[in-house]
N, CA and C of each residue as an Amber inpcrd file, in Angstrom:
protein
   189
 -27.2650000  -6.6150000  34.1830000 -27.4510000  -8.0650000  34.2540000
 -28.3050000  -8.4290000  32.9710000 -27.9330000  -9.2890000  32.3090000
 -28.5620000  -9.8020000  31.1700000 -29.8610000 -10.4780000  31.6640000
 -30.9220000 -10.0360000  31.0080000 -32.2020000 -10.5140000  31.2440000
 -32.8680000  -9.9140000  32.5140000 -32.4240000  -8.8130000  33.0130000
 -33.0140000  -8.1200000  34.1650000 -34.5890000  -7.9100000  33.8190000
 -34.9160000  -7.4720000  32.6720000 -36.4910000  -7.3160000  32.4640000
 -37.2080000  -8.6230000  32.6780000 -36.5910000  -9.8340000  32.6240000
 -37.3590000 -11.0540000  32.7380000 -37.2160000 -11.5700000  34.1020000
 -36.5740000 -10.9570000  35.0180000 -36.3710000 -11.4370000  36.3400000
 -37.6220000 -11.1070000  37.1840000 -37.7390000 -11.9550000  38.2390000
 -38.9030000 -11.6820000  39.0540000 -38.8380000 -10.3880000  39.8710000
 -39.8730000  -9.5980000  40.0050000 -39.8850000  -8.2440000  40.6210000
 -38.8830000  -8.1700000  41.7780000 -39.0600000  -9.2330000  42.6770000
 -38.2920000  -9.1970000  43.9350000 -36.8090000  -9.5030000  43.6390000
 -36.4730000  -9.8450000  42.5170000 -34.9680000 -10.1570000  42.1780000
 -34.3610000  -8.9190000  41.5350000 -35.1930000  -8.1070000  40.8000000
 -34.6480000  -7.0140000  39.9940000 -33.7340000  -6.0350000  40.7010000
 -34.1180000  -5.7230000  42.0140000 -33.3470000  -4.7200000  42.7920000
 -31.9540000  -5.2140000  43.0790000 -31.7590000  -6.5600000  42.9740000
 -30.3940000  -7.0650000  43.2270000 -29.5070000  -7.0010000  42.0680000
 -30.0890000  -6.7250000  40.7830000 -29.2840000  -6.7950000  39.5480000
 -28.7170000  -5.4060000  39.2620000 -27.8180000  -5.3610000  38.3380000
 -27.1620000  -4.1900000  37.9600000 -27.8960000  -2.9120000  37.6860000
 -27.2510000  -1.8000000  38.0830000 -27.8110000  -0.5550000  37.8000000
 -26.8600000   0.2020000  36.8990000 -26.9020000  -0.1370000  35.6280000
 -25.8540000   0.2950000  34.6440000 -25.7200000   1.8710000  34.5690000
 -26.8350000   2.6110000  34.5930000 -26.7280000   4.1390000  34.3960000
 -25.7500000   4.7200000  35.4320000 -25.7170000   4.1460000  36.5890000
 -24.8560000   4.6970000  37.5900000 -23.2700000   4.6320000  37.3110000
 -22.8070000   3.4730000  37.0680000 -21.3360000   3.2660000  36.7260000
 -20.9600000   3.8560000  35.3720000 -22.0940000   3.8350000  34.4560000
 -21.7040000   4.3980000  33.1690000 -21.5390000   5.8350000  33.2210000
 -22.2860000   6.5490000  34.0080000 -22.0810000   8.0450000  34.1920000
 -20.7990000   8.3700000  34.8570000 -20.4050000   7.5150000  35.8830000
 -19.0390000   7.6540000  36.6180000 -17.9610000   7.4070000  35.6450000
 -17.9940000   6.3850000  34.9250000 -16.9390000   6.0510000  33.8700000
 -16.8240000   7.2000000  32.8990000 -17.8460000   7.7040000  32.3420000
 -17.8230000   8.8060000  31.4040000 -17.1180000  10.0900000  31.8920000
 -17.5150000  10.2580000  33.1610000 -16.9330000  11.4720000  33.9670000
 -15.4270000  11.3430000  34.1200000 -15.0130000  10.1490000  34.2950000
 -13.5230000   9.9000000  34.5500000 -12.7070000   9.8290000  33.2960000
 -13.3620000   9.6430000  32.1210000 -12.5160000   9.5100000  30.9010000
 -12.5920000  10.8480000  30.0900000 -11.3820000  11.5030000  29.9690000
 -11.3660000  12.6880000  29.0790000 -11.9000000  12.5390000  27.6620000
 -12.7800000  13.3760000  27.2700000 -13.3660000  13.3100000  25.9880000
 -14.4530000  12.2330000  25.7240000 -14.7850000  11.6390000  26.7950000
 -15.8530000  10.5940000  26.6910000 -17.1300000  11.1760000  26.4300000
 -18.0520000  10.3790000  25.7530000 -19.4510000  10.8690000  25.5620000
 -20.2600000   9.6080000  25.8410000 -21.0690000   9.6160000  26.8890000
 -22.0220000   8.5280000  27.2050000 -23.2490000   8.5520000  26.3370000
 -23.5630000   7.4940000  25.7880000 -24.8500000   7.2120000  25.0560000
 -25.5870000   6.2450000  25.8940000 -26.7190000   6.6430000  26.3600000
 -27.5670000   5.7690000  27.1720000 -28.6190000   5.1150000  26.2740000
 -28.7980000   3.8430000  26.2760000 -29.7530000   3.1520000  25.4370000
 -30.8750000   2.6480000  26.4020000 -32.0130000   3.1480000  26.1580000
 -33.2360000   2.7180000  27.0310000 -33.3270000   1.2620000  26.8140000
 -33.7330000   0.6250000  28.0130000 -34.0370000  -0.7840000  28.1020000
 -32.9760000  -1.7410000  27.6750000 -31.6740000  -1.3410000  27.6730000
 -30.4960000  -2.0150000  27.4880000 -29.6480000  -2.2110000  28.7790000
 -29.0560000  -3.2980000  28.9130000 -28.2670000  -3.5500000  30.0550000
 -26.7540000  -3.6460000  29.6630000 -26.1450000  -4.6770000  30.0540000
 -24.7150000  -4.9510000  29.8940000 -24.3110000  -5.2450000  28.4620000
 -25.1980000  -5.5920000  27.6150000 -24.8860000  -5.9620000  26.1980000
 -25.6740000  -5.1260000  25.2050000 -25.4880000  -3.8720000  25.1360000
 -26.3230000  -2.9760000  24.2560000 -26.0630000  -3.3240000  22.7600000
 -24.9210000  -3.9050000  22.3800000 -24.7000000  -4.2340000  21.0930000
 -25.6100000  -5.4200000  20.6650000 -26.0700000  -6.1440000  21.5910000
 -26.9730000  -7.3100000  21.3290000 -28.4420000  -6.8880000  21.5080000
 -28.7120000  -6.0700000  22.6640000 -30.0460000  -5.7260000  22.9930000
 -30.6440000  -4.5130000  22.1860000 -29.7280000  -3.7370000  21.6650000
 -30.1510000  -2.5790000  20.8110000 -29.1930000  -2.3740000  19.7240000
 -28.9790000  -3.4050000  18.8410000 -28.0680000  -3.3950000  17.8320000
 -27.9670000  -2.2630000  16.8800000 -29.1960000  -1.8480000  16.3870000
 -29.1570000  -0.8010000  15.3480000 -28.6510000   0.4780000  16.0360000
 -29.1330000   0.7530000  17.1310000 -28.7620000   1.9610000  17.9290000
 -27.1890000   1.9390000  18.2470000 -26.7850000   0.8010000  18.6850000
 -25.3650000   0.6180000  19.0290000 -24.4980000   0.9350000  17.8730000
 -24.8920000   0.4110000  16.6640000 -24.1440000   0.4700000  15.4330000
 -24.0580000   1.8920000  14.9840000 -25.1690000   2.5710000  15.0820000
 -25.3190000   3.8790000  14.6020000 -24.4530000   4.7810000  15.4330000
 -24.4400000   4.6490000  16.7930000 -23.6190000   5.4150000  17.7010000
 -22.1030000   5.0880000  17.5940000 -21.8230000   3.9520000  17.4780000
 -20.4000000   3.4590000  17.2740000 -19.7760000   4.0420000  16.0410000
 -20.5490000   3.9200000  14.9170000 -19.9720000   4.4790000  13.6890000
 -19.9230000   6.0170000  13.7580000 -20.8190000   6.6750000  14.4370000
 -20.5990000   8.0780000  14.5580000 -19.4320000   8.4830000  15.3810000
 -19.1730000   7.6850000  16.3720000 -17.9520000   7.9220000  17.2070000
 -16.6990000   7.7610000  16.4330000 -16.5820000   6.6160000  15.6130000
 -15.4960000   6.2690000  14.8310000 -15.2150000   7.3440000  13.7890000
 -16.2670000   7.9100000  13.2500000 -16.1210000   8.9330000  12.1660000
 -15.7050000  10.2910000  12.6270000 -15.7900000  10.5590000  13.9680000
 -15.5130000  11.8540000  14.3550000 -14.0370000  12.2320000  14.1970000
 -13.7070000  13.5560000  14.0830000 -12.2810000  13.8770000  14.0050000
 -11.9290000  14.5300000  15.2690000
């Protein structure tokens, strides 16, 4: 959920737990590689732009 860090503590538990479905998806996709970005949620390309760009370019350059 976008903004989870800004939600009231009592509401945070109701918001997305991205590491769980991310790991499930990576396990189900042959050749997938999961890159987890600390403190990022549903929009890592906005929340951790430099890291996302670096990882995406490395993925696109692989043979």
